[in-house]
Coordinates of N, CA and C in Angstrom, one line a residue:
M1 N -7.2 -0.7 -15.3 CA -6.9 0.5 -15.8 C -6.0 1.3 -14.5
V2 N -4.6 1.8 -14.9 CA -4.0 2.2 -13.8 C -3.3 3.5 -14.2
F3 N -3.4 4.4 -13.4 CA -2.7 5.7 -13.6 C -1.4 5.7 -12.9
K4 N -0.1 5.9 -13.6 CA 0.9 6.0 -13.0 C 1.8 7.3 -13.1
I5 N 2.4 7.6 -12.3 CA 3.7 8.9 -12.7 C 5.0 8.3 -12.0
T6 N 5.9 8.2 -12.8 CA 7.4 7.8 -12.4 C 8.0 8.8 -12.2
Q7 N 8.9 9.0 -10.9 CA 9.9 10.0 -10.7 C 11.0 9.5 -10.0
D8 N 12.2 10.1 -10.0 CA 13.2 9.6 -9.1 C 13.1 9.8 -7.7
G9 N 13.5 9.1 -6.9 CA 13.5 9.2 -5.6 C 13.4 10.4 -5.1
R10 N 14.4 11.4 -5.4 CA 14.3 12.6 -4.9 C 13.1 13.4 -4.9
N11 N 12.2 12.8 -5.6 CA 10.8 13.6 -5.9 C 9.7 13.0 -5.0
S12 N 10.0 12.5 -4.0 CA 9.1 11.7 -3.0 C 8.2 12.5 -2.8
D13 N 8.6 13.7 -2.3 CA 7.6 14.6 -1.8 C 6.4 14.9 -2.8
L14 N 6.9 15.2 -4.0 CA 6.1 15.5 -4.9 C 4.9 14.3 -5.3
L15 N 5.4 13.3 -5.1 CA 4.6 11.8 -5.3 C 3.6 11.9 -4.0
A16 N 4.2 12.1 -2.8 CA 3.1 12.2 -1.6 C 2.3 13.1 -1.8
S17 N 2.5 14.3 -2.3 CA 1.5 15.3 -2.5 C 0.2 14.9 -3.3
F18 N 0.6 14.1 -4.3 CA -0.7 13.5 -5.2 C -1.4 12.4 -4.3
V19 N -0.9 11.9 -3.2 CA -1.6 10.9 -2.6 C -2.6 11.9 -1.5
K20 N -2.1 12.8 -1.0 CA -2.8 13.8 -0.3 C -3.9 14.4 -0.9
I21 N -3.4 15.2 -2.1 CA -4.5 16.0 -2.7 C -5.5 15.3 -3.2
L22 N -5.3 13.9 -3.9 CA -6.1 13.1 -4.7 C -7.2 12.3 -3.5
G23 N -6.3 11.9 -2.6 CA -7.1 11.1 -1.6 C -7.1 9.6 -2.0
C24 N -6.1 9.3 -2.7 CA -6.1 7.8 -3.5 C -4.9 7.5 -4.0
G25 N -4.6 6.4 -4.3 CA -3.3 5.9 -4.7 C -2.4 5.6 -3.7
G26 N -1.2 5.1 -4.3 CA -0.1 5.1 -3.3 C 1.2 5.0 -3.9
I27 N 2.3 5.0 -3.0 CA 3.6 5.2 -3.7 C 4.4 4.0 -3.7
Y28 N 5.0 3.6 -4.9 CA 5.7 2.2 -4.9 C 7.0 2.3 -5.4
N29 N 8.1 1.4 -4.6 CA 9.4 1.8 -4.7 C 9.9 0.8 -6.1
Q30 N 10.5 1.2 -7.0 CA 10.9 0.4 -8.1 C 12.5 -0.1 -7.9
S31 N 12.9 0.4 -6.9 CA 14.2 0.2 -6.7 C 14.9 -1.2 -6.6
K32 N 13.8 -2.0 -5.9 CA 14.2 -3.4 -5.7 C 14.3 -4.4 -7.2
S33 N 13.5 -4.0 -8.2 CA 13.6 -4.3 -9.6 C 14.5 -3.9 -10.3
T34 N 14.7 -2.5 -10.2 CA 15.7 -1.9 -11.2 C 17.0 -1.5 -10.5
G35 N 17.3 -1.4 -9.2 CA 18.6 -1.0 -8.6 C 19.0 0.6 -8.4
N36 N 17.8 1.2 -9.2 CA 18.1 2.7 -9.0 C 16.8 3.2 -8.0
N37 N 17.0 4.5 -7.8 CA 16.1 5.0 -6.6 C 14.9 5.6 -7.7
V38 N 14.2 4.7 -7.9 CA 12.7 5.3 -8.8 C 11.7 4.9 -8.1
L39 N 10.6 5.9 -8.1 CA 9.2 5.7 -7.2 C 8.2 5.7 -8.3
D40 N 7.0 5.1 -8.1 CA 6.1 5.3 -9.1 C 4.8 5.8 -7.9
F41 N 3.9 6.7 -8.4 CA 2.7 7.0 -7.9 C 1.7 6.2 -8.7
M42 N 1.0 5.3 -7.9 CA -0.2 4.6 -8.8 C -1.4 4.6 -8.3
V43 N -2.4 4.7 -9.2 CA -3.9 4.9 -8.9 C -4.6 3.8 -9.7
S44 N -5.2 2.7 -8.9 CA -5.9 1.8 -9.7 C -7.5 1.9 -9.5
G45 N -8.4 1.4 -9.9 CA -9.8 1.2 -9.7 C -10.5 2.4 -10.8
L46 N -11.0 2.0 -11.4 CA -11.9 2.7 -12.4 C -12.5 4.2 -11.8
S47 N -13.3 4.1 -10.6 CA -13.8 5.0 -9.9 C -13.0 6.1 -9.5
N48 N -11.7 5.7 -8.8 CA -10.7 6.6 -8.3 C -10.3 7.4 -9.6
I49 N -9.7 6.6 -10.6 CA -9.6 7.3 -11.9 C -10.6 8.5 -12.4
T50 N -11.6 8.0 -12.7 CA -12.9 8.8 -13.3 C -13.4 9.9 -12.4
D51 N -13.4 9.7 -10.9 CA -13.8 10.6 -10.0 C -12.8 11.5 -9.4
K52 N -11.5 11.0 -9.3 CA -10.6 11.9 -8.6 C -9.4 12.4 -9.7
V53 N -8.9 11.6 -10.3 CA -7.5 11.6 -11.1 C -7.8 12.7 -12.4
I54 N -8.8 12.0 -13.3 CA -9.2 13.0 -14.3 C -9.8 14.2 -14.2
P55 N -10.6 14.3 -13.0 CA -11.2 15.8 -12.7 C -9.8 16.6 -12.1
F56 N -8.9 16.2 -11.5 CA -7.9 17.0 -11.1 C -7.0 17.8 -12.2
F57 N -6.8 16.6 -13.3 CA -6.1 17.0 -14.6 C -6.8 17.7 -15.4
L58 N -8.1 17.9 -15.4 CA -8.7 18.5 -16.3 C -8.7 20.1 -15.7
A59 N -8.8 20.3 -14.3 CA -8.8 21.3 -13.7 C -7.3 21.9 -13.8
H60 N -6.2 21.2 -13.8 CA -4.9 21.6 -13.6 C -4.2 20.9 -15.0
P61 N -4.7 21.5 -16.3 CA -4.3 20.9 -17.4 C -2.5 20.6 -17.6
L62 N -2.2 19.6 -18.1 CA -0.8 19.3 -18.4 C -0.3 20.0 -19.7
Q63 N 1.0 20.1 -19.9 CA 1.5 20.8 -20.9 C 2.4 19.9 -21.6
G64 N 2.7 20.1 -22.9 CA 3.7 19.5 -23.8 C 3.1 18.0 -24.2
A65 N 4.0 17.2 -24.2 CA 3.7 15.7 -25.0 C 2.6 14.9 -24.0
K66 N 2.6 15.2 -22.9 CA 1.9 14.3 -21.8 C 0.5 14.8 -21.8
K67 N 0.4 15.8 -22.5 CA -1.0 16.4 -22.8 C -1.9 15.4 -23.6
K68 N -1.2 14.8 -24.6 CA -1.9 14.0 -25.6 C -2.0 12.9 -24.8
E69 N -1.0 12.4 -24.1 CA -1.2 11.1 -23.5 C -2.5 10.9 -22.5
L70 N -2.5 12.1 -21.8 CA -3.8 12.3 -20.8 C -5.0 12.2 -21.6
A71 N -5.1 12.7 -22.7 CA -6.5 12.8 -23.6 C -6.7 11.4 -23.9
D72 N -5.8 10.5 -24.2 CA -5.8 9.3 -24.7 C -6.3 8.4 -23.6
F73 N -5.7 8.7 -22.4 CA -6.1 8.0 -21.2 C -7.4 8.2 -20.8
I74 N -7.9 9.4 -21.0 CA -9.2 10.0 -20.8 C -10.4 9.2 -21.7
K75 N -10.0 9.2 -22.9 CA -10.7 8.4 -23.7 C -11.0 6.8 -23.5
V76 N -10.0 6.3 -23.1 CA -10.0 4.9 -22.6 C -10.8 4.6 -21.5
A77 N -10.7 5.7 -20.5 CA -11.4 5.6 -19.1 C -13.2 5.7 -19.6
E78 N -13.3 6.5 -20.4 CA -14.7 7.0 -20.9 C -15.0 5.4 -21.7
L79 N -14.2 5.0 -22.4 CA -14.9 3.7 -22.9 C -15.1 2.5 -21.9
M80 N -14.1 2.7 -21.0 CA -14.5 1.6 -19.8 C -15.4 1.7 -19.0
K81 N -15.7 3.2 -18.7 CA -17.1 3.6 -18.0 C -18.4 3.1 -18.7
L82 N -18.3 3.0 -20.0 CA -19.3 2.7 -20.7 C -19.5 1.0 -21.0
K83 N -18.4 0.5 -20.3 CA -18.2 -1.2 -20.6 C -18.0 -1.3 -21.9
A84 N -17.3 -0.6 -22.7 CA -17.0 -1.1 -24.2 C -15.8 -2.0 -23.9
H85 N -15.2 -2.0 -22.8 CA -14.1 -3.1 -22.8 C -14.6 -4.6 -22.7
L86 N -15.7 -4.7 -22.6 CA -16.4 -5.8 -22.5 C -16.8 -6.6 -23.5
T87 N -16.6 -5.7 -24.8 CA -17.0 -6.2 -26.2 C -15.8 -6.5 -26.9
R88 N -15.9 -7.1 -27.9 CA -14.5 -7.3 -28.7 C -14.2 -5.9 -29.4
D89 N -15.2 -5.1 -30.1 CA -14.9 -3.9 -30.9 C -14.4 -2.9 -29.8
G90 N -14.9 -2.8 -28.7 CA -14.4 -1.9 -27.8 C -13.0 -2.2 -27.2
L91 N -12.8 -3.5 -26.8 CA -11.5 -3.8 -26.7 C -10.7 -3.5 -27.7
E92 N -10.7 -3.7 -28.8 CA -10.0 -3.4 -30.2 C -9.8 -1.9 -30.0
Q93 N -10.6 -1.1 -29.7 CA -10.7 0.4 -29.7 C -9.6 0.9 -28.8
I94 N -9.8 0.2 -27.4 CA -8.7 0.5 -26.5 C -7.4 -0.1 -26.6
K95 N -7.2 -1.0 -27.5 CA -5.6 -1.6 -27.8 C -5.2 -0.5 -28.6
I96 N -6.0 -0.2 -29.7 CA -5.5 0.8 -30.7 C -5.0 2.0 -30.1
I97 N -6.0 2.6 -29.1 CA -5.5 3.9 -28.4 C -4.2 3.5 -27.6
K98 N -4.2 2.5 -27.0 CA -2.9 2.1 -26.2 C -1.8 2.3 -26.8
A99 N -1.9 1.4 -28.1 CA -0.7 1.3 -29.2 C -0.3 2.7 -29.2
G100 N -0.9 3.6 -29.3 CA -0.5 4.9 -29.9 C 0.0 5.8 -28.8
M101 N 0.1 5.5 -27.4 CA 0.4 6.1 -26.4 C 1.7 5.9 -26.2
N102 N 2.5 7.0 -25.4 CA 3.8 6.9 -24.9 C 4.8 6.8 -26.1
R103 N 5.4 5.7 -25.9 CA 6.6 5.5 -27.1 C 5.8 5.0 -28.4
G104 N 4.5 4.7 -28.4 CA 4.0 4.4 -29.7 C 3.7 5.7 -30.5
R105 N 3.8 6.8 -30.2 CA 3.4 7.9 -30.9 C 4.4 8.4 -32.0

């Protein structure tokens, strides 16, 4: 499971603030593969996501369409915390949630 925020390179300070505030994650440059100045803030590791990322966004709620994406992301994190991803049914639940996220809405 990975949490990712993508921004134009002009917003590098914004992404760096996430690293500082959350105390986890890193900034990765997509420019090599895309030719554009695009950066990703990414956090991996279920404990970083459940202990740092999710509480931050619950305390500072998103607005608009991304609010629904976060709700689905939290559902998947909860399923993984319960180890549902290790069962066929749990993995299928996660796949269904993922299929409905972002462009799948």
